[in-house]
mmCIF file of C-alpha atoms in Angstrom:
data_model
loop_
_atom_site.group_PDB
_atom_site.id
_atom_site.type_symbol
_atom_site.label_atom_id
_atom_site.label_comp_id
_atom_site.label_asym_id
_atom_site.label_seq_id
_atom_site.Cartn_x
_atom_site.Cartn_y
_atom_site.Cartn_z
ATOM 1 C CA MET A 87 0.000 0.000 0.000
ATOM 2 C CA PRO A 88 1.432 3.383 -0.927
ATOM 3 C CA HIS A 89 2.045 6.110 1.625
ATOM 4 C CA PHE A 90 -0.579 8.899 1.637
ATOM 5 C CA ALA A 91 -0.259 12.429 2.952
ATOM 6 C CA PRO A 92 -2.475 13.243 5.935
ATOM 7 C CA VAL A 93 -5.993 14.427 5.149
ATOM 8 C CA ARG A 94 -6.688 17.919 6.431
ATOM 9 C CA VAL A 95 -10.211 19.309 6.780
ATOM 10 C CA ARG A 96 -10.489 23.053 6.450
ATOM 11 C CA GLY A 97 -12.921 25.037 8.621
ATOM 12 C CA GLY A 98 -13.526 22.183 11.065
ATOM 13 C CA ARG A 99 -13.605 24.469 14.053
ATOM 14 C CA ARG A 100 -16.135 26.763 12.389
ATOM 15 C CA ALA A 101 -18.425 23.855 11.511
ATOM 16 C CA LEU A 102 -18.388 22.692 15.125
ATOM 17 C CA HIS A 103 -19.411 26.147 16.345
ATOM 18 C CA ARG A 104 -22.200 26.264 13.752
ATOM 19 C CA LEU A 105 -23.515 22.873 14.848
ATOM 20 C CA VAL A 106 -23.545 23.929 18.533
ATOM 21 C CA ALA A 107 -25.260 27.242 17.696
ATOM 22 C CA HIS A 108 -28.033 25.453 15.794
ATOM 23 C CA ARG A 109 -28.570 23.025 18.671
ATOM 24 C CA ARG A 110 -28.869 25.933 21.095
ATOM 25 C CA ARG A 111 -31.456 27.607 18.872
ATOM 26 C CA ALA A 112 -33.439 24.388 18.519
ATOM 27 C CA LEU A 113 -33.349 23.819 22.295
ATOM 28 C CA ALA A 114 -34.419 27.431 22.995
ATOM 29 C CA ALA A 115 -37.295 27.152 20.521
ATOM 30 C CA GLY A 116 -38.412 23.854 22.063
ATOM 31 C CA LEU A 117 -38.374 25.337 25.566
ATOM 32 C CA ALA A 118 -40.358 28.374 24.402
ATOM 33 C CA VAL A 119 -43.029 26.176 22.783
ATOM 34 C CA THR A 120 -43.240 23.987 25.917
ATOM 35 C CA ALA A 121 -43.606 27.028 28.196
ATOM 36 C CA ALA A 122 -46.344 28.472 25.994
ATOM 37 C CA ALA A 123 -48.219 25.155 26.038
ATOM 38 C CA LEU A 124 -48.012 24.951 29.844
ATOM 39 C CA VAL A 125 -49.292 28.504 30.259
ATOM 40 C CA ALA A 126 -52.169 27.862 27.852
ATOM 41 C CA ALA A 127 -53.158 24.616 29.583
ATOM 42 C CA GLY A 128 -52.829 25.896 33.161
ATOM 43 C CA PRO A 129 -55.597 27.345 35.363
ATOM 44 C CA HIS A 130 -56.589 30.913 34.669
ATOM 45 C CA PRO A 131 -57.235 33.267 37.623
ATOM 46 C CA GLY A 132 -60.856 34.290 37.791
ATOM 47 C CA SER A 133 -62.086 31.271 35.844
ATOM 48 C CA GLY A 134 -63.487 29.671 38.988
ATOM 49 C CA GLY A 135 -60.910 26.894 39.071
ATOM 50 C CA PRO A 136 -59.479 25.429 42.272
ATOM 51 C CA ASP A 137 -56.820 28.172 42.515
ATOM 52 C CA ALA A 138 -59.416 30.957 42.405
ATOM 53 C CA ARG A 139 -60.445 30.300 46.030
ATOM 54 C CA ARG A 140 -56.986 29.447 47.369
ATOM 55 C CA ALA A 141 -56.687 29.822 51.119
ATOM 56 C CA ARG A 142 -54.085 32.017 52.745
ATOM 57 C CA GLY A 143 -51.034 30.457 54.329
ATOM 58 C CA HIS A 144 -49.153 27.317 53.487
ATOM 59 C CA PRO A 145 -50.879 24.401 51.806
ATOM 60 C CA VAL A 146 -51.915 21.552 54.045
ATOM 61 C CA ALA A 147 -50.299 18.203 53.267
ATOM 62 C CA ASP A 148 -53.504 16.215 53.889
ATOM 63 C CA PRO A 149 -56.487 18.596 53.872
ATOM 64 C CA VAL A 150 -59.644 17.262 55.471
ATOM 65 C CA GLY A 151 -62.104 18.555 52.895
ATOM 66 C CA GLU A 152 -60.423 17.108 49.808
ATOM 67 C CA ARG A 153 -60.578 13.396 50.569
ATOM 68 C CA HIS A 154 -62.758 11.476 48.192
ATOM 69 C CA GLY A 155 -65.946 10.130 49.696
ATOM 70 C CA THR A 156 -65.831 12.353 52.782
ATOM 71 C CA ARG A 157 -69.083 14.162 53.430
ATOM 72 C CA LEU A 158 -68.551 17.559 55.063
ATOM 73 C CA VAL A 159 -70.812 19.312 57.542
ATOM 74 C CA ALA A 160 -70.721 22.851 58.907
ATOM 75 C CA ALA A 161 -69.773 22.878 62.587
ATOM 76 C CA PRO A 162 -69.935 25.984 64.785
ATOM 77 C CA VAL A 163 -66.956 26.204 67.135
ATOM 78 C CA ARG A 164 -66.592 28.655 70.027
ATOM 79 C CA ILE A 165 -62.980 29.835 70.188
ATOM 80 C CA ALA A 166 -61.848 31.070 73.607
ATOM 81 C CA ASP A 167 -59.909 34.089 72.290
ATOM 82 C CA ALA A 168 -62.190 36.491 70.420
ATOM 83 C CA GLY A 169 -59.175 38.450 69.134
ATOM 84 C CA THR A 170 -57.897 35.426 67.254
ATOM 85 C CA VAL A 171 -61.241 35.015 65.505
ATOM 86 C CA ARG A 172 -61.021 38.580 64.146
ATOM 87 C CA LEU A 173 -57.959 37.452 62.142
ATOM 88 C CA LEU A 174 -59.906 34.731 60.339
ATOM 89 C CA ARG A 175 -61.721 35.011 57.024
ATOM 90 C CA PRO A 176 -63.856 32.507 55.114
ATOM 91 C CA GLY A 177 -61.621 30.202 53.091
ATOM 92 C CA ASP A 178 -58.770 30.107 55.627
ATOM 93 C CA ARG A 179 -57.422 26.730 56.707
ATOM 94 C CA VAL A 180 -57.014 26.222 60.453
ATOM 95 C CA ASP A 181 -56.133 23.572 63.006
ATOM 96 C CA VAL A 182 -58.556 23.445 65.950
ATOM 97 C CA VAL A 183 -56.667 22.835 69.204
ATOM 98 C CA ALA A 184 -58.201 21.886 72.570
ATOM 99 C CA THR A 185 -56.407 22.994 75.731
ATOM 100 C CA GLY A 186 -57.033 21.535 79.154
ATOM 101 C CA ALA A 187 -59.648 23.435 81.153
ATOM 102 C CA GLY A 188 -57.690 22.893 84.352
ATOM 103 C CA GLY A 189 -54.720 24.891 83.063
ATOM 104 C CA THR A 190 -52.415 21.871 82.937
ATOM 105 C CA GLY A 191 -50.915 23.083 79.639
ATOM 106 C CA ASP A 192 -51.796 19.930 77.708
ATOM 107 C CA ALA A 193 -53.028 20.632 74.183
ATOM 108 C CA SER A 194 -54.310 18.308 71.503
ATOM 109 C CA VAL A 195 -55.310 18.914 67.892
ATOM 110 C CA ILE A 196 -58.980 18.053 67.385
ATOM 111 C CA ALA A 197 -59.214 18.845 63.635
ATOM 112 C CA ARG A 198 -56.394 19.505 61.153
ATOM 113 C CA GLY A 199 -56.560 21.721 58.085
ATOM 114 C CA VAL A 200 -60.278 22.475 58.226
ATOM 115 C CA ARG A 201 -61.704 25.286 56.112
ATOM 116 C CA VAL A 202 -63.380 28.289 57.752
ATOM 117 C CA THR A 203 -66.756 28.775 56.063
ATOM 118 C CA LYS A 204 -68.171 31.683 58.070
ATOM 119 C CA VAL A 205 -67.077 34.129 60.762
ATOM 120 C CA PRO A 206 -70.237 35.568 62.383
ATOM 121 C CA GLU A 207 -70.226 39.021 63.954
ATOM 122 C CA PRO A 208 -68.788 38.890 67.497
ATOM 123 C CA GLU A 209 -71.105 39.212 70.466
ATOM 124 C CA ALA A 210 -70.974 42.083 72.939
ATOM 125 C CA ASP A 211 -69.194 39.935 75.569
ATOM 126 C CA PRO A 212 -65.659 39.181 74.260
ATOM 127 C CA ALA A 213 -64.824 37.232 77.451
ATOM 128 C CA GLY A 214 -67.062 34.397 76.236
ATOM 129 C CA GLY A 215 -64.974 33.921 73.091
ATOM 130 C CA ALA A 216 -66.194 34.100 69.520
ATOM 131 C CA LEU A 217 -67.927 31.765 67.124
ATOM 132 C CA VAL A 218 -66.432 30.336 63.906
ATOM 133 C CA VAL A 219 -68.135 27.948 61.480
ATOM 134 C CA VAL A 220 -65.807 25.337 59.960
ATOM 135 C CA SER A 221 -66.395 22.647 57.342
ATOM 136 C CA VAL A 222 -65.407 19.225 58.701
ATOM 137 C CA PRO A 223 -66.318 15.543 58.278
ATOM 138 C CA ARG A 224 -69.191 14.378 60.468
ATOM 139 C CA ALA A 225 -66.921 12.426 62.871
ATOM 140 C CA ALA A 226 -64.701 15.474 63.417
ATOM 141 C CA ALA A 227 -67.807 17.594 64.085
ATOM 142 C CA HIS A 228 -68.776 15.244 66.914
ATOM 143 C CA ARG A 229 -65.253 15.521 68.385
ATOM 144 C CA LEU A 230 -65.397 19.329 68.133
ATOM 145 C CA VAL A 231 -68.732 19.507 69.942
ATOM 146 C CA GLY A 232 -67.501 17.188 72.686
ATOM 147 C CA ALA A 233 -64.250 19.087 73.169
ATOM 148 C CA GLY A 234 -66.051 22.439 73.086
ATOM 149 C CA THR A 235 -68.166 21.521 76.112
ATOM 150 C CA THR A 236 -65.284 20.426 78.349
ATOM 151 C CA GLU A 237 -62.188 22.279 77.121
ATOM 152 C CA ARG A 238 -61.084 25.656 75.770
ATOM 153 C CA LEU A 239 -60.648 25.699 71.989
ATOM 154 C CA ALA A 240 -58.119 27.685 69.968
ATOM 155 C CA VAL A 241 -57.161 27.832 66.291
ATOM 156 C CA THR A 242 -53.885 28.083 64.420
ATOM 157 C CA LEU A 243 -53.669 29.240 60.803
ATOM 158 C CA CYS A 244 -52.233 26.676 58.405
#
């Protein structure tokens, strides 16, 4: 076999840069089309979707009202601190906490992540607490009524 001179390709570096530039453009165009499709398919504010009535605060990991097959009832709850109730608005998610009536400092969560449905006008006597209506499953409503008769109830915003 005869000896051949080495083969040299001219403009190789330029061709590599051109290839990379075209890939960048194609990737940028693909990302732009994907972003536009996601925006078009996503929920629109004011359309009445699930994000239109989003509650304040952090989302609850396991909200009570969004389990399938759970029937919700409206339960009135008397909160011991009337000032705390003034902070609440319909749509807020709260945890209802029962504290020992004897002042022992023990507290237990009666209902987690329940939605406030109504905050009635406070009564003239703020020492008696204030009323809040929450939407809970029937079993949790029974626990709330039982705890409300023997213990002081409080709420924490979720």
